[in-house]
Short mmCIF file of C-alpha atoms and ligand atoms in Angstrom, two decimals:
data_model
loop_
_atom_site.label_atom_id
_atom_site.label_comp_id
_atom_site.label_asym_id
_atom_site.label_seq_id
_atom_site.Cartn_x
_atom_site.Cartn_y
_atom_site.Cartn_z
CA MET A 1 18.17 -0.10 -15.64
CA LYS A 2 21.78 -2.05 -14.60
CA THR A 3 21.94 -6.03 -14.40
CA LEU A 4 20.97 -7.57 -10.82
CA THR A 5 20.85 -10.67 -11.44
CA THR A 6 22.11 -12.37 -8.08
CA LYS A 7 23.45 -9.59 -6.18
CA LYS A 8 21.69 -8.79 -2.78
CA ILE A 9 19.37 -5.48 -3.39
CA LYS A 10 20.65 -1.87 -1.97
CA TRP A 11 17.54 -0.14 -0.34
CA GLY A 12 17.19 3.05 0.54
CA ILE A 13 14.98 4.69 3.03
CA LEU A 14 13.39 8.49 2.17
CA GLY A 15 11.44 9.37 5.59
CA LEU A 16 12.42 7.76 9.30
CA GLY A 17 8.56 7.25 10.40
CA ARG A 18 6.84 4.87 11.82
CA ILE A 19 6.18 2.28 8.77
CA ALA A 20 10.02 3.34 7.88
CA GLU A 21 10.76 1.64 11.48
CA LYS A 22 8.76 -1.44 10.46
CA PHE A 23 10.33 -1.80 7.44
CA ALA A 24 14.01 -1.71 8.26
CA GLY A 25 13.02 -4.20 10.91
CA ASP A 26 11.43 -6.36 8.13
CA LEU A 27 14.73 -5.65 5.53
CA LYS A 28 16.96 -7.32 8.27
CA LEU A 29 15.23 -10.93 7.93
CA SER A 30 15.63 -10.87 3.75
CA ASP A 31 18.18 -12.37 2.34
CA THR A 32 18.25 -11.15 -0.57
CA SER A 33 18.06 -7.30 0.64
CA ILE A 34 21.45 -4.87 2.03
CA LEU A 35 19.68 -1.51 3.62
CA GLN A 36 22.37 0.61 2.20
CA ALA A 37 21.26 3.70 3.33
CA VAL A 38 18.88 5.80 5.25
CA ALA A 39 17.03 9.36 5.08
CA SER A 40 15.66 11.77 7.19
CA ARG A 41 15.22 15.64 6.48
CA ASP A 42 16.93 15.84 10.33
CA ILE A 43 20.48 14.45 10.63
CA ASP A 44 20.02 13.72 14.36
CA LYS A 45 16.86 11.33 13.67
CA ALA A 46 18.58 9.94 10.55
CA ARG A 47 21.79 8.77 13.27
CA ILE A 48 19.95 7.71 15.36
CA PHE A 49 17.69 5.62 12.99
CA SER A 50 21.14 4.59 11.18
CA ASN A 51 22.20 3.25 15.02
CA ARG A 52 19.43 1.05 15.27
CA HIS A 53 19.96 -0.23 11.91
CA ASN A 54 23.07 -1.64 11.65
CA SER A 55 24.90 1.65 11.49
CA VAL A 56 23.79 2.11 7.72
CA LYS A 57 24.87 5.25 5.94
CA TYR A 58 22.66 7.97 6.47
CA TYR A 59 21.92 11.56 5.23
CA SER A 60 20.62 14.39 5.83
CA SER A 61 18.71 15.31 2.72
CA TYR A 62 16.47 13.24 0.98
CA MET A 63 18.50 14.89 -2.36
CA GLU A 64 21.93 12.93 -1.26
CA LEU A 65 19.95 9.68 -1.19
CA ALA A 66 18.64 9.77 -4.53
CA LYS A 67 21.77 10.77 -6.08
CA ASP A 68 24.04 7.72 -3.87
CA ILE A 69 24.87 5.07 -6.35
CA ASP A 70 25.41 2.46 -4.20
CA ILE A 71 21.60 2.15 -3.88
CA ASP A 72 19.25 -0.13 -6.25
CA VAL A 73 16.24 1.03 -5.23
CA VAL A 74 14.60 3.62 -2.71
CA TYR A 75 12.14 2.81 -0.36
CA VAL A 76 9.55 6.28 -0.27
CA ALA A 77 8.20 6.65 3.63
CA THR A 78 6.78 9.99 3.34
CA PRO A 79 3.22 11.25 4.02
CA HIS A 80 1.35 10.93 1.18
CA ALA A 81 0.95 14.29 0.02
CA PHE A 82 4.62 13.83 -0.94
CA HIS A 83 4.95 10.08 -2.67
CA PHE A 84 4.78 12.08 -6.28
CA GLU A 85 7.94 14.56 -5.33
CA ASN A 86 9.85 11.88 -3.16
CA THR A 87 9.40 9.24 -6.24
CA MET A 88 9.67 11.70 -9.10
CA MET A 89 12.86 12.72 -7.64
CA CYS A 90 14.80 9.23 -6.89
CA LEU A 91 13.42 8.44 -10.67
CA LYS A 92 14.82 11.38 -11.96
CA ASN A 93 18.72 10.12 -10.24
CA GLY A 94 18.55 6.38 -11.41
CA LYS A 95 16.82 4.82 -8.41
CA SER A 96 13.92 2.08 -9.03
CA VAL A 97 11.28 2.86 -5.79
CA LEU A 98 8.60 1.46 -3.95
CA CYS A 99 6.38 3.71 -2.87
CA GLU A 100 3.89 3.93 0.08
CA LYS A 101 0.63 3.53 -0.54
CA PRO A 102 -1.15 5.48 -2.16
CA MET A 103 1.14 5.95 -4.56
CA GLY A 104 -0.01 9.48 -5.26
CA MET A 105 -2.61 12.00 -4.50
CA ASN A 106 -4.55 11.42 -7.57
CA SER A 107 -4.30 9.48 -10.58
CA GLY A 108 -2.35 12.00 -12.41
CA GLU A 109 0.21 11.67 -10.37
CA VAL A 110 0.74 8.13 -10.47
CA LYS A 111 -0.11 8.35 -14.40
CA THR A 112 3.12 10.32 -14.14
CA MET A 113 5.24 8.73 -11.94
CA ILE A 114 4.48 5.57 -13.72
CA LYS A 115 5.33 7.17 -17.25
CA GLU A 116 8.60 8.15 -15.61
CA ALA A 117 9.44 4.86 -14.30
CA GLU A 118 8.53 3.59 -17.71
CA SER A 119 10.43 6.05 -19.84
CA ARG A 120 13.91 5.50 -17.33
CA LYS A 121 13.05 1.67 -17.85
CA LEU A 122 13.15 1.89 -13.74
CA PHE A 123 11.25 -0.69 -11.60
CA LEU A 124 7.60 1.19 -9.14
CA MET A 125 5.78 -0.32 -7.57
CA GLU A 126 3.23 1.13 -4.99
CA GLY A 127 3.85 -0.77 -1.58
CA ILE A 128 0.25 -2.80 -1.54
CA TRP A 129 1.78 -5.46 0.97
CA THR A 130 -1.36 -6.90 1.29
CA ARG A 131 -1.62 -8.44 -2.68
CA PHE A 132 1.40 -10.43 -1.51
CA VAL A 133 1.02 -11.78 1.95
CA PRO A 134 0.20 -16.17 1.69
CA ALA A 135 -3.36 -15.57 2.00
CA THR A 136 -3.81 -13.45 -0.65
CA GLU A 137 -2.92 -15.93 -2.86
CA ILE A 138 -5.04 -18.46 -1.35
CA LEU A 139 -8.03 -15.91 -2.16
CA ILE A 140 -7.20 -15.57 -5.81
CA ASP A 141 -7.01 -18.96 -6.34
CA LEU A 142 -10.15 -19.54 -4.27
CA LEU A 143 -11.40 -16.89 -6.92
CA ARG A 144 -9.79 -18.23 -9.90
CA ASP A 145 -11.74 -21.63 -9.05
CA LYS A 146 -15.30 -20.21 -8.51
CA VAL A 147 -15.29 -22.12 -5.13
CA ILE A 148 -18.08 -20.04 -4.04
CA GLY A 149 -19.95 -19.99 -7.52
CA ASP A 150 -20.63 -16.59 -9.26
CA LEU A 151 -20.05 -13.43 -6.86
CA ILE A 152 -23.08 -11.73 -5.49
CA PHE A 153 -21.30 -9.24 -3.34
CA MET A 154 -18.95 -8.43 -0.96
CA ARG A 155 -18.16 -6.20 2.00
CA ALA A 156 -14.51 -4.94 3.68
CA ASP A 157 -14.19 -2.25 5.97
CA PHE A 158 -11.33 -0.39 7.74
CA GLY A 159 -11.42 1.55 10.98
CA PHE A 160 -8.61 2.51 13.68
CA LYS A 161 -9.19 5.72 16.22
CA SER A 162 -6.66 8.10 16.16
CA GLU A 163 -7.27 11.22 18.42
CA PHE A 164 -7.55 13.78 16.05
CA ASN A 165 -4.94 16.30 15.56
CA PRO A 166 -4.81 18.82 13.05
CA GLU A 167 -1.05 18.47 12.41
CA GLY A 168 -0.64 14.79 12.75
CA ARG A 169 -0.20 12.82 8.96
CA VAL A 170 -3.91 11.22 9.47
CA TYR A 171 -5.68 14.53 9.91
CA ASN A 172 -4.00 16.89 7.71
CA LYS A 173 -5.15 17.74 4.64
CA ALA A 174 -1.56 19.20 3.80
CA LEU A 175 -0.35 15.47 4.11
CA GLY A 176 -2.89 13.80 2.72
CA GLY A 177 -5.08 13.60 5.50
CA GLY A 178 -8.64 11.33 5.58
CA SER A 179 -10.05 8.27 5.89
CA LEU A 180 -10.24 7.14 2.18
CA LEU A 181 -6.09 7.64 0.83
CA ASP A 182 -5.25 6.14 4.31
CA VAL A 183 -7.27 3.08 5.14
CA GLY A 184 -9.75 3.11 2.53
CA ILE A 185 -7.79 2.09 -0.23
CA TYR A 186 -7.44 -1.08 1.44
CA PRO A 187 -11.14 -2.41 0.57
CA VAL A 188 -10.88 -0.17 -2.38
CA TYR A 189 -7.74 -2.57 -3.47
CA LEU A 190 -9.32 -6.00 -1.95
CA SER A 191 -12.57 -5.24 -4.25
CA LEU A 192 -10.99 -3.92 -7.43
CA ILE A 193 -8.79 -7.58 -6.78
CA THR A 194 -11.93 -9.36 -6.52
CA LEU A 195 -14.95 -7.39 -8.54
CA GLY A 196 -12.64 -5.72 -11.00
CA LEU A 197 -13.53 -2.08 -11.99
CA PRO A 198 -16.52 -0.71 -11.02
CA THR A 199 -19.20 0.94 -13.35
CA GLY A 200 -21.24 2.92 -10.68
CA ILE A 201 -20.08 4.27 -7.30
CA SER A 202 -21.65 5.85 -4.86
CA ALA A 203 -20.28 7.19 -2.03
CA MET A 204 -21.07 10.01 1.28
CA ALA A 205 -18.66 10.87 3.98
CA ARG A 206 -17.75 12.34 7.62
CA MET A 207 -16.13 15.33 7.07
CA THR A 208 -13.54 17.02 9.78
CA GLN A 209 -13.35 20.27 10.59
CA THR A 210 -9.36 19.77 8.80
CA GLU A 211 -11.28 19.01 5.59
CA VAL A 212 -10.81 15.51 5.34
CA ASP A 213 -13.09 12.09 5.63
CA SER A 214 -12.94 10.94 9.47
CA TYR A 215 -15.45 8.10 7.61
CA CYS A 216 -16.34 7.10 4.08
CA ALA A 217 -19.25 4.58 3.37
CA MET A 218 -18.86 3.49 -0.17
CA LEU A 219 -21.13 1.19 -2.70
CA PHE A 220 -19.67 -0.36 -6.23
CA ASP A 221 -21.63 -1.33 -8.51
CA TYR A 222 -20.72 -3.78 -11.50
CA GLU A 223 -21.47 -4.68 -15.18
CA ASN A 224 -22.82 -8.33 -14.17
CA SER A 225 -24.74 -6.42 -11.19
CA SER A 226 -22.67 -7.74 -7.93
CA LYS A 227 -22.38 -4.72 -5.36
CA ALA A 228 -18.80 -3.89 -3.12
CA ILE A 229 -19.98 -2.28 0.19
CA LEU A 230 -16.34 -0.60 1.43
CA GLU A 231 -15.75 1.29 4.78
CA SER A 232 -12.87 3.53 5.65
CA SER A 233 -12.70 5.12 9.53
CA ILE A 234 -10.00 7.10 11.32
CA GLU A 235 -11.95 8.27 14.22
CA ALA A 236 -13.60 4.46 15.18
CA ASP A 237 -11.84 0.25 15.23
CA THR A 238 -13.68 -1.18 13.59
CA PRO A 239 -14.06 -5.26 12.40
CA THR A 240 -11.54 -4.55 9.76
CA GLU A 241 -12.75 -7.66 7.92
CA ALA A 242 -13.79 -8.58 4.78
CA TYR A 243 -17.10 -10.93 3.50
CA ILE A 244 -16.92 -12.13 -0.08
CA TYR A 245 -20.04 -13.41 -1.22
CA GLY A 246 -21.45 -15.88 -3.84
CA THR A 247 -24.05 -17.84 -5.26
CA LYS A 248 -22.01 -21.38 -3.26
CA GLY A 249 -20.73 -19.82 -0.26
CA VAL A 250 -18.56 -17.32 1.40
CA ILE A 251 -14.75 -16.09 2.13
CA LYS A 252 -14.13 -14.41 5.32
CA LEU A 253 -10.62 -13.00 5.45
CA HIS A 254 -10.13 -12.87 9.05
CA LYS A 255 -9.02 -9.52 10.88
CA ARG A 256 -7.43 -7.16 9.76
CA PHE A 257 -8.14 -8.13 6.28
CA HIS A 258 -5.45 -6.49 4.75
CA HIS A 259 -2.50 -8.50 5.76
CA THR A 260 -4.51 -11.17 6.99
CA GLU A 261 -2.98 -15.02 8.45
CA LYS A 262 -6.92 -16.75 8.46
CA ILE A 263 -9.40 -17.22 5.98
CA SER A 264 -12.70 -19.08 6.48
CA LEU A 265 -14.04 -20.76 3.36
CA THR A 266 -18.37 -21.16 4.49
CA ARG A 267 -20.27 -23.53 1.18
CA ASN A 268 -23.65 -24.23 0.87
CA GLY A 269 -24.14 -23.08 4.59
CA GLU A 270 -21.32 -24.98 6.36
CA LEU A 271 -17.76 -23.48 7.40
CA THR A 272 -15.96 -26.64 5.09
CA ARG A 273 -12.27 -24.58 5.59
CA VAL A 274 -9.98 -22.71 7.72
CA TYR A 275 -6.82 -21.50 5.80
CA GLU A 276 -4.00 -20.57 8.32
CA THR A 277 -1.02 -18.92 6.92
CA LYS A 278 1.81 -17.00 8.71
CA ASN A 279 3.18 -13.30 7.15
CA ALA A 280 6.97 -13.49 7.61
CA GLY A 281 8.30 -10.27 10.05
CA TYR A 282 5.59 -7.72 10.28
CA GLY A 283 4.01 -8.86 6.57
CA TYR A 284 6.44 -6.25 4.98
CA LEU A 285 8.95 -9.26 3.89
CA HIS A 286 6.78 -10.56 1.47
CA GLU A 287 7.23 -7.00 -0.81
CA ILE A 288 10.56 -7.01 -0.48
CA GLU A 289 11.20 -10.26 -1.98
CA GLU A 290 8.81 -9.32 -4.69
CA VAL A 291 10.95 -5.88 -5.38
CA ASN A 292 13.77 -7.90 -4.71
CA THR A 293 12.95 -10.87 -7.09
CA CYS A 294 11.83 -8.12 -10.14
CA LEU A 295 14.98 -5.87 -9.74
CA ARG A 296 16.78 -9.53 -10.28
CA ASN A 297 15.23 -10.12 -13.11
CA ASN A 298 15.20 -6.57 -15.21
CA GLU A 299 11.58 -6.09 -14.81
CA THR A 300 10.35 -2.92 -14.55
CA GLU A 301 7.28 -3.59 -13.16
CA SER A 302 5.56 -6.49 -10.96
CA SER A 303 3.06 -8.86 -12.53
CA ARG A 304 1.45 -9.49 -9.38
CA LEU A 305 0.54 -5.54 -8.27
CA PRO A 306 1.20 -3.88 -12.08
CA HIS A 307 0.96 -0.58 -12.84
CA ILE A 308 -2.18 -0.95 -13.94
CA LEU A 309 -3.54 -1.42 -10.72
CA SER A 310 -2.00 1.08 -9.27
CA SER A 311 -3.88 3.60 -11.93
CA ASN A 312 -7.23 2.11 -11.60
CA LEU A 313 -6.87 1.99 -8.02
CA SER A 314 -6.73 5.43 -7.93
CA THR A 315 -8.75 6.08 -10.64
CA ILE A 316 -11.72 5.25 -8.35
CA MET A 317 -10.16 7.09 -5.32
CA ASP A 318 -10.36 9.80 -7.12
CA MET A 319 -14.34 9.28 -8.19
CA VAL A 320 -15.40 8.58 -4.56
CA LYS A 321 -13.11 11.59 -3.71
CA ASP A 322 -15.34 13.59 -6.26
CA LYS A 323 -18.28 12.16 -4.73
CA ILE A 324 -17.86 13.36 -0.87
CA GLY A 325 -16.56 16.19 -2.40
CA LEU A 326 -12.69 15.77 -0.95
CA ARG A 327 -10.53 17.74 -2.85
CA TYR A 328 -6.24 17.75 -1.75
CA ASP A 329 -3.96 20.42 -3.87
CA SER A 330 -2.51 18.28 -6.63
CA ASN A 331 1.20 18.06 -8.15
CA ALA A 332 -0.47 16.87 -11.63
N1 NAP B 401 1.95 0.12 4.32
C1 NAP B 401 1.29 0.04 5.58
O1 NAP B 401 0.88 -0.86 6.34
C2 NAP B 401 1.53 1.55 6.08
C3 NAP B 401 1.63 1.87 7.44
C4 NAP B 401 1.32 3.20 8.04
C5 NAP B 401 1.53 3.90 6.80
N2 NAP B 401 1.80 3.86 5.60
C6 NAP B 401 1.89 4.94 4.32
O2 NAP B 401 3.68 5.05 5.12
C7 NAP B 401 3.64 6.95 5.01
C8 NAP B 401 4.00 7.18 5.81
O3 NAP B 401 3.45 6.44 7.00
P1 NAP B 401 3.90 6.54 8.88
O4 NAP B 401 3.04 6.43 9.54
O5 NAP B 401 5.10 6.13 8.57
O6 NAP B 401 4.23 8.23 8.80
P2 NAP B 401 4.81 9.24 9.95
O7 NAP B 401 5.13 7.95 11.10
O8 NAP B 401 4.49 10.55 10.29
O9 NAP B 401 6.62 9.92 8.84
C9 NAP B 401 6.25 9.91 8.16
C10 NAP B 401 8.28 10.44 7.50
O10 NAP B 401 7.91 11.40 6.39
C11 NAP B 401 8.84 12.17 6.68
N3 NAP B 401 8.26 13.37 6.27
C12 NAP B 401 8.27 14.51 5.26
N4 NAP B 401 8.40 15.80 4.96
C13 NAP B 401 6.68 15.75 6.47
C14 NAP B 401 6.29 16.31 7.29
N5 NAP B 401 5.96 17.77 5.98
N6 NAP B 401 5.67 16.44 7.86
C15 NAP B 401 5.68 15.05 8.33
N7 NAP B 401 6.15 14.53 7.93
C16 NAP B 401 7.14 14.51 6.82
C17 NAP B 401 9.16 12.35 8.19
O11 NAP B 401 10.43 11.79 8.11
P3 NAP B 401 12.36 12.38 8.09
O12 NAP B 401 11.42 13.42 10.00
O13 NAP B 401 12.69 11.25 8.65
O14 NAP B 401 12.23 13.68 7.17
C18 NAP B 401 8.67 11.40 8.75
O15 NAP B 401 9.24 10.68 9.66
C19 NAP B 401 2.21 7.38 4.67
O16 NAP B 401 1.80 7.69 2.92
C20 NAP B 401 1.32 5.59 4.85
O17 NAP B 401 0.16 5.96 3.98
C21 NAP B 401 1.50 2.33 5.20
#
């Protein structure tokens, strides 16, 4: 990998949809980043996107972006089903990658992507921005210091109402549709950093006519008998909060918990502290800075969101998919 030390990190964005727009907005707030080029399958769309973002270089194919020697890292912002092929193409062309969540459609894809990055000594990270918002650091400290005692159980949900559209990304199976992969990943991620790997998994889902889950309910069991109750939905707005219960208290991550700016700590039945934080930009700036720091330090993975975590996350989601009979075509 190139030595980058203190120079600005040159970003490319692959796939110019909704999240790419927000991400490009946050890149502008980063003193350590330059948006170098963007790529869409549609040249007009690429040009219009470029016009909104400092008239950066734009391409009408993802391959041209992957081959641009002036780019250090590519942000892959396509629907889930293409993360594997888009990321592999970037890696094979010597680019580090920040890949939107879920990194792959299954653990086979995720492991292959990680292996490819490692063999090329390139940086690869899944875009779980939750890990880098300031509130998550507070949560991790509270859990490390056992402020609520031994953990007993947690519950977390993420649901939003998306009108049924069999062609759209959220409901279309060919694009990786369904609630688990789109938003269920956040409660599952929270359970992983809070309680670790489950030893048992139960799950039930409501399926759509497009054969994806519109609602998924999960119950995880752990070695010490603690439990996690997790839910996801794409057909109803749900509180999107998280509660972690321990022998001495409760930690509440307020709505929307995956990029919360408020944590309440209740100990022995009394609200003892409310932590208020402020996310920068839309909240993606924190993960952007993490990627830049890693690249400047010549690191090939983030110690805060390491490859093993993405691998474990995809393994757990595979187990949930098995339980609810959710199957997608796979690349690996
Ligand atoms: N971290 C977060 O907060 C967050 C939030 C929302 C979504 N996401 C993730 O980001 C990814 C993209 O989500 P999004 O909401 O931005 O989706 P979107 O608005 O539908 O945009 C996806 C883009 O992917 C490209 N694409 C390539 N092949 C496609 C195909 N066959 N059909 C449709 N689009 C195709 C298109 O870009 P071109 O036409 O320019 O090629 C499209 O604009 C998803 O994996 C999702 O999980 C993350």
